[in-house]
Tab-separated table of C-alpha atoms and ligand atoms in Angstrom:
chain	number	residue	atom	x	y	z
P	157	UNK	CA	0.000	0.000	0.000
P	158	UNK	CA	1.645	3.296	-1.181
P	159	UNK	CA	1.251	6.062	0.859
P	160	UNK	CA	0.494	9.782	-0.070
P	161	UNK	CA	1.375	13.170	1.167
P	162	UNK	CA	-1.237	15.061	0.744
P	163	UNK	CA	-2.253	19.113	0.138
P	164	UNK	CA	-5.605	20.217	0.857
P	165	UNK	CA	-6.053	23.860	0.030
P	166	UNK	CA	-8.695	26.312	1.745
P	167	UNK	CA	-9.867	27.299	5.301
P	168	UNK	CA	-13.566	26.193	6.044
P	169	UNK	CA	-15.782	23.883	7.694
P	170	UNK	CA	-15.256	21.768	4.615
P	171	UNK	CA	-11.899	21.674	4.492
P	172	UNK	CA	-11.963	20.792	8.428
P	173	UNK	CA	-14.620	17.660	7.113
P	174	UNK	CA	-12.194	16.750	4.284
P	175	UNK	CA	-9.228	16.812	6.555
P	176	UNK	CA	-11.024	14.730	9.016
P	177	UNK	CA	-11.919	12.317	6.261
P	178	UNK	CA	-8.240	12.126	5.084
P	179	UNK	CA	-6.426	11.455	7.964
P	180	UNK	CA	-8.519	8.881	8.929
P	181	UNK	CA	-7.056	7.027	5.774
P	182	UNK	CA	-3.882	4.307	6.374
P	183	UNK	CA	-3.100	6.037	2.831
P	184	UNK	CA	-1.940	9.405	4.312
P	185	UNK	CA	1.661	9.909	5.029
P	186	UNK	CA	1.629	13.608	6.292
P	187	UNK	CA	-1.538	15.971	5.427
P	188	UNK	CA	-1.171	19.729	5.193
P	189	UNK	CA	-3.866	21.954	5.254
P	190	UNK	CA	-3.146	25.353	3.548
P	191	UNK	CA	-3.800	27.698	5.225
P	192	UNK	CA	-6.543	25.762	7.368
P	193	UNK	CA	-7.804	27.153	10.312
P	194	UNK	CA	-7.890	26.732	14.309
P	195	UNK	CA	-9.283	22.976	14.245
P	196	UNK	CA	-7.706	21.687	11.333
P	197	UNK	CA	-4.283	21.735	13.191
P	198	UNK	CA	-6.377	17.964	15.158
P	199	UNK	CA	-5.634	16.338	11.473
P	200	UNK	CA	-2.390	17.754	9.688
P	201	UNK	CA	0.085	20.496	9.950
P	202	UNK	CA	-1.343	24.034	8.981
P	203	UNK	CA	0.518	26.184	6.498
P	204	UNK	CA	0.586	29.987	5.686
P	205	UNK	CA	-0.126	29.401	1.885
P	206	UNK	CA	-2.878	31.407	-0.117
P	207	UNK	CA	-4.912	28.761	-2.626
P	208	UNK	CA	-3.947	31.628	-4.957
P	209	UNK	CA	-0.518	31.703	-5.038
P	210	UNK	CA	0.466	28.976	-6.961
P	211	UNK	CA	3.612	29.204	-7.653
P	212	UNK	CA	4.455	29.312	-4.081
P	213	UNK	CA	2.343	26.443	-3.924
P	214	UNK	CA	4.616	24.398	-6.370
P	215	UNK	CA	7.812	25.517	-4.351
P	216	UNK	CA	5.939	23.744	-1.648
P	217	UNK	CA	4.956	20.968	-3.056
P	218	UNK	CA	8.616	20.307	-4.124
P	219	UNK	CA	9.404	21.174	-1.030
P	220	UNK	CA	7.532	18.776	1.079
P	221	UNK	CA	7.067	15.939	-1.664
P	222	UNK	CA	3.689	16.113	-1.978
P	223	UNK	CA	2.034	13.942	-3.683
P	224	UNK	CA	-1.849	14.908	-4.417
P	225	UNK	CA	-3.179	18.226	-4.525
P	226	UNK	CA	-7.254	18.381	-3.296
P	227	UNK	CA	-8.791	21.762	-3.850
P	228	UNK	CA	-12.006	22.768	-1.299
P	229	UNK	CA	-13.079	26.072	-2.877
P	230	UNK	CA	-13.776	26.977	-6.124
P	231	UNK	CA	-11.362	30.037	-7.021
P	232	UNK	CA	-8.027	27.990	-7.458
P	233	UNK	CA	-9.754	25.712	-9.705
P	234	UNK	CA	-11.478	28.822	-12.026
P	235	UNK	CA	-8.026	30.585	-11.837
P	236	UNK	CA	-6.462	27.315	-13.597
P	237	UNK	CA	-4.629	25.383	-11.066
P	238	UNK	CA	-5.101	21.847	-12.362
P	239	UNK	CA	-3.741	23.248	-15.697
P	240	UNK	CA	-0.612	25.029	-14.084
P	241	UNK	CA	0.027	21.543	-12.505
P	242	UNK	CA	-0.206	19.672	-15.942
P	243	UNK	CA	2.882	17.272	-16.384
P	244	UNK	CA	3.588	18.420	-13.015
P	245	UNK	CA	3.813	14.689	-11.111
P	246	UNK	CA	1.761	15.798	-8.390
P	247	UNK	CA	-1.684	15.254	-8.806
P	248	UNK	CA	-4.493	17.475	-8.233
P	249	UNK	CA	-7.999	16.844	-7.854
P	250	UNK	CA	-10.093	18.974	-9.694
P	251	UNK	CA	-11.478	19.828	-13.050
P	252	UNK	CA	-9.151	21.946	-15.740
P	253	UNK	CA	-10.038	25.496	-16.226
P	254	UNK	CA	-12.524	24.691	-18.896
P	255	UNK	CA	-13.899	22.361	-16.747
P	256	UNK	CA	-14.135	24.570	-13.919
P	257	UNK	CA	-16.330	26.988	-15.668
P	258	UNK	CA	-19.129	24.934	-14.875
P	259	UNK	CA	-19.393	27.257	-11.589
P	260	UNK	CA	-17.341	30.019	-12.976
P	261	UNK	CA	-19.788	31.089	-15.829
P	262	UNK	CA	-23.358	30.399	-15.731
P	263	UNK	CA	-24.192	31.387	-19.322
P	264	UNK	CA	-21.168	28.488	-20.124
P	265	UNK	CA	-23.413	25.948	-17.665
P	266	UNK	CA	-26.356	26.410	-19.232
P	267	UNK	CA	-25.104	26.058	-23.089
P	268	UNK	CA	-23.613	22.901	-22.004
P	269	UNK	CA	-26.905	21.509	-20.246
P	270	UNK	CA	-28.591	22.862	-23.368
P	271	UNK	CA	-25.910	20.900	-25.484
P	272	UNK	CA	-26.579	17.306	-23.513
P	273	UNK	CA	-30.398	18.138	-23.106
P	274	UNK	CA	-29.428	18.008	-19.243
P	275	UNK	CA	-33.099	18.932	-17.578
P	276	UNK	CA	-32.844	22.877	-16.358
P	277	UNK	CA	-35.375	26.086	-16.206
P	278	UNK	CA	-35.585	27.743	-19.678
P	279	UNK	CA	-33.490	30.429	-19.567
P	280	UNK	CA	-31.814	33.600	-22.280
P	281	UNK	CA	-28.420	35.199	-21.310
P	282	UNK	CA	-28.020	39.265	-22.103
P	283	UNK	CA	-25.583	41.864	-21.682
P	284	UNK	CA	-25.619	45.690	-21.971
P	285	UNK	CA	-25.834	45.207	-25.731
P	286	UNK	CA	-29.122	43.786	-25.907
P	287	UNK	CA	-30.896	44.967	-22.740
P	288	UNK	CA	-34.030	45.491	-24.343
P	289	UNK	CA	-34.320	41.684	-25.345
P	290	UNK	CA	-33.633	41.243	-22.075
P	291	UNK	CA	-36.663	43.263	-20.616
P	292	UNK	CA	-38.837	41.699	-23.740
P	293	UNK	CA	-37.370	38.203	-22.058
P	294	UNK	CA	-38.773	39.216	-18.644
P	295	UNK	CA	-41.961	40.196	-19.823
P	296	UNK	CA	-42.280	37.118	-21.906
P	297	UNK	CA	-41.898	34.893	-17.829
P	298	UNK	CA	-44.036	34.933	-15.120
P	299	UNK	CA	-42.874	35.809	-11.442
P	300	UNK	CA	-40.920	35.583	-9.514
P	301	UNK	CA	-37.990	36.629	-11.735
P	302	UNK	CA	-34.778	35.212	-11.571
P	303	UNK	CA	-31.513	36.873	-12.828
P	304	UNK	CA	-27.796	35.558	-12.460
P	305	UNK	CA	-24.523	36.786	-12.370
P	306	UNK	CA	-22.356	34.827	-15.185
P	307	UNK	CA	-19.497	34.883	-13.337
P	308	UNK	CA	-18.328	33.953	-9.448
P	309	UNK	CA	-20.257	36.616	-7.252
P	310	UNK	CA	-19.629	34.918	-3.773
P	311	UNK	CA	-22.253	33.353	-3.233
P	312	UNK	CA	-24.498	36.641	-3.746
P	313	UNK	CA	-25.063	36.694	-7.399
P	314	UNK	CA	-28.679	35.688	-7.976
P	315	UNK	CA	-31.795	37.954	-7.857
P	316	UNK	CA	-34.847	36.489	-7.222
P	317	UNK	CA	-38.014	39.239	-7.629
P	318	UNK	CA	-41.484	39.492	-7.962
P	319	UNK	CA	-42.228	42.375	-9.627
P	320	UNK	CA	-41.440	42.797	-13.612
P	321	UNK	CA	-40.345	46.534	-13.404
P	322	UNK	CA	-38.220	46.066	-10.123
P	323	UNK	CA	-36.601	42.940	-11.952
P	324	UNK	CA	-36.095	45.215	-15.344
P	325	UNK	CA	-34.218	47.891	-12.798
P	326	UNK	CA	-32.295	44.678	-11.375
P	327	UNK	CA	-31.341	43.638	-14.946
P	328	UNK	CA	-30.295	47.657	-15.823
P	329	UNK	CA	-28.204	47.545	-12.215
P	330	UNK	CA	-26.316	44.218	-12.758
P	331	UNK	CA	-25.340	44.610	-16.152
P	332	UNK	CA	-23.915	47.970	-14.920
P	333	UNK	CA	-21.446	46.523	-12.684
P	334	UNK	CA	-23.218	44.954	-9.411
P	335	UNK	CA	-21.450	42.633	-9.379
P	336	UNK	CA	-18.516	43.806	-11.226
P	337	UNK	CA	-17.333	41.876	-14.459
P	338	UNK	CA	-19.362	39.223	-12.559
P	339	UNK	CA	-22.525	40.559	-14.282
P	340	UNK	CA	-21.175	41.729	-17.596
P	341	UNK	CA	-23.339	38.651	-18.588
P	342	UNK	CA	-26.462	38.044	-17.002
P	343	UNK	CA	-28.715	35.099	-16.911
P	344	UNK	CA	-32.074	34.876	-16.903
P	345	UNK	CA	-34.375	32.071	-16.086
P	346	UNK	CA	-37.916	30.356	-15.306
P	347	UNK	CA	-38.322	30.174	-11.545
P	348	UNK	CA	-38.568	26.603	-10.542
P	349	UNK	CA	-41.063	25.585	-7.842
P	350	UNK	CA	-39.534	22.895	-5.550
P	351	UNK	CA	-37.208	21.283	-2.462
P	352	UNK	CA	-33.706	21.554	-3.468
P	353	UNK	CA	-31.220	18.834	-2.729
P	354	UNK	CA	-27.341	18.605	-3.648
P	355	UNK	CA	-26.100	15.888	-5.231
P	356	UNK	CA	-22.371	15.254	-5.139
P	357	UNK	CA	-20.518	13.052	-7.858
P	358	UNK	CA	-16.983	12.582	-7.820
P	359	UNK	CA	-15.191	11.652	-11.460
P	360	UNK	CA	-12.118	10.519	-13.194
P	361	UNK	CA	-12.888	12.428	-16.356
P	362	UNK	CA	-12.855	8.960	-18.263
P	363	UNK	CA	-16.448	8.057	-17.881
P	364	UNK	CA	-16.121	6.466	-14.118
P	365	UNK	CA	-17.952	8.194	-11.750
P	366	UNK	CA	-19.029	7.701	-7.721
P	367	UNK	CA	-21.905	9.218	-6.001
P	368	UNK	CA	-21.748	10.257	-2.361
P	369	UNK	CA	-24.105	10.584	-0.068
P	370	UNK	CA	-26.817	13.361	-1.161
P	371	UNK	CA	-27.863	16.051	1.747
P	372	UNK	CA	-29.787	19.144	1.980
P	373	UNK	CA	-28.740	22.710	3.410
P	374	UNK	CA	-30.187	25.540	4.934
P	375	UNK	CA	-29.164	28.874	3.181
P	376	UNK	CA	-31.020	31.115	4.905
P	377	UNK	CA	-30.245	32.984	8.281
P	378	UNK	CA	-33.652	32.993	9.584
P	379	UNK	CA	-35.506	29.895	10.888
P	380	UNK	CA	-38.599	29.203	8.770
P	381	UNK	CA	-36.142	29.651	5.433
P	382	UNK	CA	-36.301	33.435	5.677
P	383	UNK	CA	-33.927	36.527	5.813
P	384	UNK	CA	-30.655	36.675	3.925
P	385	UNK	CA	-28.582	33.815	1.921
P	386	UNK	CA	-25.869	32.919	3.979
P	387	UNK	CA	-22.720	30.199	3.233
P	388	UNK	CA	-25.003	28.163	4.565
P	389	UNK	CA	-26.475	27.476	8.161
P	390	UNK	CA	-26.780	23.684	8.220
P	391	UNK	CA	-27.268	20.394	6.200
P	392	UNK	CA	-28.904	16.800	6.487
P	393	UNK	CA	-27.845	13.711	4.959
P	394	UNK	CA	-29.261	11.718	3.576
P	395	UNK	CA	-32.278	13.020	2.477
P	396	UNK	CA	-35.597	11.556	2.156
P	397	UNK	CA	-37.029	12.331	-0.936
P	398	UNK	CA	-33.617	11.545	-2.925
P	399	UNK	CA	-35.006	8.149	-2.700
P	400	UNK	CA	-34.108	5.432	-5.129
P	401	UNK	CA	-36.713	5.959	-8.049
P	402	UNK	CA	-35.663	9.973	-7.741
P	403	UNK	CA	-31.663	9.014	-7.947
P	404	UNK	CA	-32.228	6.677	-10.729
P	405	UNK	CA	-33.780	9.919	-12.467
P	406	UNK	CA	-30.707	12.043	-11.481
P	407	UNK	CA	-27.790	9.485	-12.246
P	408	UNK	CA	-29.893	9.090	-15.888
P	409	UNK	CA	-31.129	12.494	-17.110
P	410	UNK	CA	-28.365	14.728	-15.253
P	411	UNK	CA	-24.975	12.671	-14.467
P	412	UNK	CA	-24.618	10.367	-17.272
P	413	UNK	CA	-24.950	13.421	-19.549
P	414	UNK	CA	-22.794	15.242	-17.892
P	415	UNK	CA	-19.687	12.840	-17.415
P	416	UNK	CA	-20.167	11.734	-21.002
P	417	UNK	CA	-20.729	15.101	-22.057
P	418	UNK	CA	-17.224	16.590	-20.543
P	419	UNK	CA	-15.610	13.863	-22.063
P	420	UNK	CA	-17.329	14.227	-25.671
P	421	UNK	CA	-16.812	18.029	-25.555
P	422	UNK	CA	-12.240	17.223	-24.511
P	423	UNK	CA	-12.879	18.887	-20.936
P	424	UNK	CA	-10.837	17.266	-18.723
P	425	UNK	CA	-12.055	16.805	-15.359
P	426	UNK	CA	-11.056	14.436	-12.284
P	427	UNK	CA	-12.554	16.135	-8.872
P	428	UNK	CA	-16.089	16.709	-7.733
P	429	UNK	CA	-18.953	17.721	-9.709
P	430	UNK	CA	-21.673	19.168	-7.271
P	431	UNK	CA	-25.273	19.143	-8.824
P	432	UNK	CA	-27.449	21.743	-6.967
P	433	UNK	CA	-31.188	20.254	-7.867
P	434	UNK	CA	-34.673	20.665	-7.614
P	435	UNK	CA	-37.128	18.255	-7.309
P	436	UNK	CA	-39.845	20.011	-9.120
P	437	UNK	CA	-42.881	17.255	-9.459
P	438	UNK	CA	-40.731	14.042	-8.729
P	439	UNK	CA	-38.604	14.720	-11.567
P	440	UNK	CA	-34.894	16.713	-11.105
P	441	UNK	CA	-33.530	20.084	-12.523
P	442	UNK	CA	-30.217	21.335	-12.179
P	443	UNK	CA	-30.416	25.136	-10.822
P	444	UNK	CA	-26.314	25.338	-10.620
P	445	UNK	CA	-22.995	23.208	-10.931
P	446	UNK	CA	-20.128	23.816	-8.672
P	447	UNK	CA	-16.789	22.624	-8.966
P	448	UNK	CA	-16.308	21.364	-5.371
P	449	UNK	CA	-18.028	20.085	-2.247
P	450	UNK	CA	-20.833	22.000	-0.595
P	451	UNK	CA	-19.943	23.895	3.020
P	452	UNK	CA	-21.835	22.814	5.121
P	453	UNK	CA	-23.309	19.512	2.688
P	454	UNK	CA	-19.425	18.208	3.258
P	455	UNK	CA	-19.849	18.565	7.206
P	456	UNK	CA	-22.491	15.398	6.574
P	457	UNK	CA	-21.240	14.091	3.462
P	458	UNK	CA	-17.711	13.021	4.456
P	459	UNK	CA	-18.909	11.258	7.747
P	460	UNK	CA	-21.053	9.067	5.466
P	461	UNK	CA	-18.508	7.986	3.024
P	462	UNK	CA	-17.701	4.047	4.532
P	463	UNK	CA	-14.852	3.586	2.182
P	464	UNK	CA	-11.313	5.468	2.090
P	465	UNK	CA	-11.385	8.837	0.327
P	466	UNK	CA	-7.744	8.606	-0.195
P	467	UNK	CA	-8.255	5.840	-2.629
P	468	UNK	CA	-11.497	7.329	-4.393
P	469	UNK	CA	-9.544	10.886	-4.715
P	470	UNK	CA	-6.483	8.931	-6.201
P	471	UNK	CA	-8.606	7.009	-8.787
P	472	UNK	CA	-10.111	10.354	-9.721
P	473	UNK	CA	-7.127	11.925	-10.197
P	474	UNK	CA	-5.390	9.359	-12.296
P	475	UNK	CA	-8.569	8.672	-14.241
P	476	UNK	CA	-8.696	5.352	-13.169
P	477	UNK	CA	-11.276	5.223	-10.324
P	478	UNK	CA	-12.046	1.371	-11.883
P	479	UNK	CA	-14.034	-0.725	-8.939
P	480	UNK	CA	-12.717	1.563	-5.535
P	481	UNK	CA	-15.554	1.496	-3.748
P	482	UNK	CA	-17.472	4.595	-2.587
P	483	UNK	CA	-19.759	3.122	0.490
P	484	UNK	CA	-22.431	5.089	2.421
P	485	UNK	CA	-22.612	4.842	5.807
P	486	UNK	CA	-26.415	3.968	6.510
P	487	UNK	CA	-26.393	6.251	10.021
P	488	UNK	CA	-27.756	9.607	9.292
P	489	UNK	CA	-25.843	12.695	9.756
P	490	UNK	CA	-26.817	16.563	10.559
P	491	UNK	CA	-24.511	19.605	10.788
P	492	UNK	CA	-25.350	23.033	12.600
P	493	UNK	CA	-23.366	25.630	11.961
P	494	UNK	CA	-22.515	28.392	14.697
P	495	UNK	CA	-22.067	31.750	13.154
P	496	UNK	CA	-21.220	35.347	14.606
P	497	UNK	CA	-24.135	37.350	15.478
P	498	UNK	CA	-24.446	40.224	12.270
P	499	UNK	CA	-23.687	37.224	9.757
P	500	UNK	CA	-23.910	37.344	6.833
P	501	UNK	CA	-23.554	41.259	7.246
P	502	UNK	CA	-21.131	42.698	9.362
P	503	UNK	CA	-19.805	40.762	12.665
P	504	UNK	CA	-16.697	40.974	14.662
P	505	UNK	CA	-13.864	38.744	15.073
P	506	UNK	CA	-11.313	37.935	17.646
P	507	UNK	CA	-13.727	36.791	19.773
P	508	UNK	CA	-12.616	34.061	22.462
P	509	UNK	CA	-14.723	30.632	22.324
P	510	UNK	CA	-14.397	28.574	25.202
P	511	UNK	CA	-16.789	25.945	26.644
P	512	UNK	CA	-16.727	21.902	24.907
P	513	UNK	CA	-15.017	21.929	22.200
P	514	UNK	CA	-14.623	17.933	22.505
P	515	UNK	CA	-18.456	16.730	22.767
P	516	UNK	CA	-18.473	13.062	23.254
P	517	UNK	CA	-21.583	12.803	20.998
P	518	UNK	CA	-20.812	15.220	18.225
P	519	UNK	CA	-17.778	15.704	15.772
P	520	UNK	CA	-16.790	19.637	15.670
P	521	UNK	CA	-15.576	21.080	12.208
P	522	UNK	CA	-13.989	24.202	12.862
P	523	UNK	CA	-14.741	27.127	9.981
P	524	UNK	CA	-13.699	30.240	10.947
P	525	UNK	CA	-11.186	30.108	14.002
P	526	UNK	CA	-7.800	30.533	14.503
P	527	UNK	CA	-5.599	29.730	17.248
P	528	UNK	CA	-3.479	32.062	18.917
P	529	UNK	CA	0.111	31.592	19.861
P	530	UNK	CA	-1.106	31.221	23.889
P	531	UNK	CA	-3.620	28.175	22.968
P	532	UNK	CA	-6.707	30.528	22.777
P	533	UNK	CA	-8.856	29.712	20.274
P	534	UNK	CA	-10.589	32.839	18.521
P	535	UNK	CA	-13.428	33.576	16.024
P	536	UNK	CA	-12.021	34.344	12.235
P	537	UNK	CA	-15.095	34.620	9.924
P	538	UNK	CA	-18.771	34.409	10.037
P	539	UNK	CA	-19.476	30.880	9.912
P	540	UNK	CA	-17.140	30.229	13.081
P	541	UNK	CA	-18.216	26.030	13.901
P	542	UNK	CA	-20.256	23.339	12.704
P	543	UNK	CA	-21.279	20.631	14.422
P	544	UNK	CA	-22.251	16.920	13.179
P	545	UNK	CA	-23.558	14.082	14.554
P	546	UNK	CA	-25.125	10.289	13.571
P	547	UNK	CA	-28.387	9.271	14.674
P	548	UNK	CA	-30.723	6.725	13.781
P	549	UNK	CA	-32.770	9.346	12.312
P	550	UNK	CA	-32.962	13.438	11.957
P	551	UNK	CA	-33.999	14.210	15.221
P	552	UNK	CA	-31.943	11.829	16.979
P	553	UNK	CA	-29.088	13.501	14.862
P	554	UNK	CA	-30.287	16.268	15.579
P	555	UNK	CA	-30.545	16.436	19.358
P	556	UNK	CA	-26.571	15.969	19.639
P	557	UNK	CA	-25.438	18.624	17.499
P	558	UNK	CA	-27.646	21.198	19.145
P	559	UNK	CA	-26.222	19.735	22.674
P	560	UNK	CA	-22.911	20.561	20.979
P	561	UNK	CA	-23.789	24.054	19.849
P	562	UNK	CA	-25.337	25.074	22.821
P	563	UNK	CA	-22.401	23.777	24.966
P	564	UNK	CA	-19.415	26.119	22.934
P	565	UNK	CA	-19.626	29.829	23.575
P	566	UNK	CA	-18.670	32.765	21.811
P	567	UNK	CA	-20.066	36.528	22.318
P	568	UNK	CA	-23.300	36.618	19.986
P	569	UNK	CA	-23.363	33.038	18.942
P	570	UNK	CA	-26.253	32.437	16.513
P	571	UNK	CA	-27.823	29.182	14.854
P	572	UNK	CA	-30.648	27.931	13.584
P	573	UNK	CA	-33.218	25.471	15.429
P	574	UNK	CA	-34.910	24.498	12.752
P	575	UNK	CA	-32.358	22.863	10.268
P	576	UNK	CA	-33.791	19.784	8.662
P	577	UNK	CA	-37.420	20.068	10.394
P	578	UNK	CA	-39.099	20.433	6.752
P	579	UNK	CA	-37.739	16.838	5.912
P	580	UNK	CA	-39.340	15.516	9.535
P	581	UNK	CA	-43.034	16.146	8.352
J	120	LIG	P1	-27.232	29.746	-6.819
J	120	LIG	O1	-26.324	30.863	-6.373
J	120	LIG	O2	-27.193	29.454	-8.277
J	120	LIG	O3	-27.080	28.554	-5.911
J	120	LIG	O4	-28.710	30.228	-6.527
J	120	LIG	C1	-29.051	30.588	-5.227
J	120	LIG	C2	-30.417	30.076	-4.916
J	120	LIG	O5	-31.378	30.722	-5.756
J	120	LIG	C3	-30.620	28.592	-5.186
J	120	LIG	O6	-30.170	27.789	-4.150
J	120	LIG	C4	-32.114	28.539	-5.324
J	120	LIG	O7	-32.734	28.511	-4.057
J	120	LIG	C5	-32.447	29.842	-5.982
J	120	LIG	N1	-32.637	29.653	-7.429
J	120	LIG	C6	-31.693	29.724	-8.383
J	120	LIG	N2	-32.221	29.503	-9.598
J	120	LIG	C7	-33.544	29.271	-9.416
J	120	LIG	C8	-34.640	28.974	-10.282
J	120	LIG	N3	-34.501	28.888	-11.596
J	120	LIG	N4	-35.851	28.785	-9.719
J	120	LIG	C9	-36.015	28.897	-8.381
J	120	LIG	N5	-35.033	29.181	-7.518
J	120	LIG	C10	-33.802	29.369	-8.019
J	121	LIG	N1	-23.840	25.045	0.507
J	121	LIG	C1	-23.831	25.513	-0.812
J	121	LIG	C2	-22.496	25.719	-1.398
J	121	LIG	O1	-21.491	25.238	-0.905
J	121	LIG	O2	-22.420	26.339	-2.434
């Protein structure tokens, strides 16, 4: 058995999950986590790299011997970073930048679903050039009104309104710089009517293909679904109406299509596709690809994988993920993420968290923390600490994690009670 030093780049609760994951593998030699965060120090050695910098990353990587690459967020692999490790022997897991544009440009995502007749809302794409279409577009749908960014926006990109003229203003105000060059393009598309799941699919870019464990998050900040979009507040694996006759419709209509379809079209791509669907009627629709995991969805998904994730991210990354198998752990598994209070607007940081931070019952992936030189462990960011547990069920689940939560404190800790009580009905 060969064994691998490994890089994992970025600093969230998903990163903490995938760390978690990794070092639990015989595989792993040494893991380093760049630049991680206060609890990913519990699985490999932290390092002050940016995911940007890559050519201090390849110094590094020479450095240390490293042997894979995996990538948690999604700007390394837009800027290119599988293709600036090509004949590189270190392997990265990820797709190429033409792969990666999947998430980076949703007018590119939607030709290409268009191209393999990949179920998704009906949709036109307009810039400043041709704003009127666009308003003739708008009047042509009925409301609520969606309109996306093309490009990465942060999370923040998508407009969802309910009057025509306020979305014609929206339209005028985006392709005028909202969002920056984010919204040179803008797309516009039918509003779907449904629960929304997130289906994750790791490939080797050579027609093999896994699915993991499918889960569910909670965007919102306020309980009930309401208020602002956030990173993400929560997330429930699996879930129950992803049951078999609905997954046979996904792996079908949406993955086959779209694993053949990157191959067909010369895209190379090796790392996770994640499929953000919606189950409108029984039958599934893609609203977005990413490029990664999901933060929180990994917090659950990664405690479900059975098998070793050092061997399934190999056999991505060389193409060759042949028979490695990709279990699920039948135990279900809930995350709820602790955030600072003002999140997703403004919230302070520095703030000291003290109380369990080693629940017996509950698994605690550290997003935004740091750890200062005297041991202290501090708040960094707005989504500070998730916690998951296994249950037999939701609410079992769900009973440790908010023991968890409720037992680590932080000036103006917030979270939401409610995650995964519209899948308990
Ligand atoms: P995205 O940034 O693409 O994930 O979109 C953010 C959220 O907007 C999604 O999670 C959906 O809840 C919602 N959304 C996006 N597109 C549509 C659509 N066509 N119909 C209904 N809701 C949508
Ligand atoms: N939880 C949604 C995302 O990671 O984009």
């Amino acid at each position: 058995m060969s064994k691998l030093n490994i890089l994992l780049l970025g600093s969230g609760g998903r990163e903490s999950a995938l760390a978690w994951k990794i070092a639990q593998s015989p595989r792993t030699a040494r893991l380093f986590i760049a630049p991680g965060n206060g609890g990913t120090e519990a699985y490999g050695t932290n390092v002050s790299l940016s995911p940007l910098d890559f050519t201090a990353i390849k110094q590094f990587v020479a450095d240390n011997a490293i042997d894979m690459i995996v990538v948690g967020n999604e700007d390394p692999l837009v800027a290119g970073i599988y293709d600036f490790f090509a004949g590189d022997s270190v392997l990265v897991v990820g797709p190429s930048k033409d792969g990666a544009a999947l998430e980076g440009s949703k007018d590119f995502a939607k030709r290409f679903m268009m191209r393999h007749s990949i179920p998704t809302a009906r949709y036109e794409s307009f810039t400043s050039a041709n704003i009127a279409d666009g308003c003739r577009f708008l009047e042509s749908l009925r409301p609520p009104y969606v309109l996306k960014a093309d490009g990465l926006a942060a999370g923040k990109g998508v407009l969802i309104i309910d009057n025509l003229d306020e979305a014609k203003k929206a339209l005028a105000e985006m392709l005028g710089g909202m969002f920056g060059a984010s919204s040179a393009t803008v797309v516009i598309e039918e509003f779907l009517s449904g629960i929304e799941c997130s289906v994750f699919v790791l490939t080797d870019g050579e027609g093999g293909y896994r699915i993991l464990p499918v889960a569910k998050d909670y965007k919102r900040i306020g309980e009930g679904d309401t208020g602002l979009n956030t990173g993400g507040m929560g997330a429930v694996s699996p879930v129950p109406f992803a049951d078999k006759t609905f997954m046979d419709k996904v792996e079908q209509r949406i993955i086959l299509p779209t694993v053949r379809g990157l191959k067909e079209e010369g895209i190379v791509y090796r790392g996770f596709i994640f499929l953000g669907l919606i189950n409108v009627g029984g039958d599934p629709m893609v609203i977005e690809y990413n490029v990664r995991m999901g933060d929180p969805e990994t917090e659950v998904v990664m405690p479900r994988i059975a098998s070793d994730i050092v061997d399934l991210l190999e056999g991505a990354a060389k193409g060759s993920l042949g028979d490695i198998p990709a279990d699920h752990d039948p135990r279900t598994a809930v995350t709820v993420m602790a955030v600072s209070g003002g999140y997703p607007g403004s919230y302070a940081k520095g703030l000291e968290i003290t109380g369990d931070l080693k629940p017996a019952q509950s698994i605690l992936f550290h997003a935004g923390t740091r750890r200062e030189p005297d041991g202290r462990l501090l708040t960094s960011g707005g989504r500070v600490i998730a916690a998951t547990s296994y249950g037999d069920n939701i609410a079992d689940a769900l009973s440790k994690s908010y023991q968890a939560v409720d037992g680590i404190h932080f000036d103006g800790k917030y979270f939401r009670r409610d995650i995964g009580r519209d899948l308990m009905k």
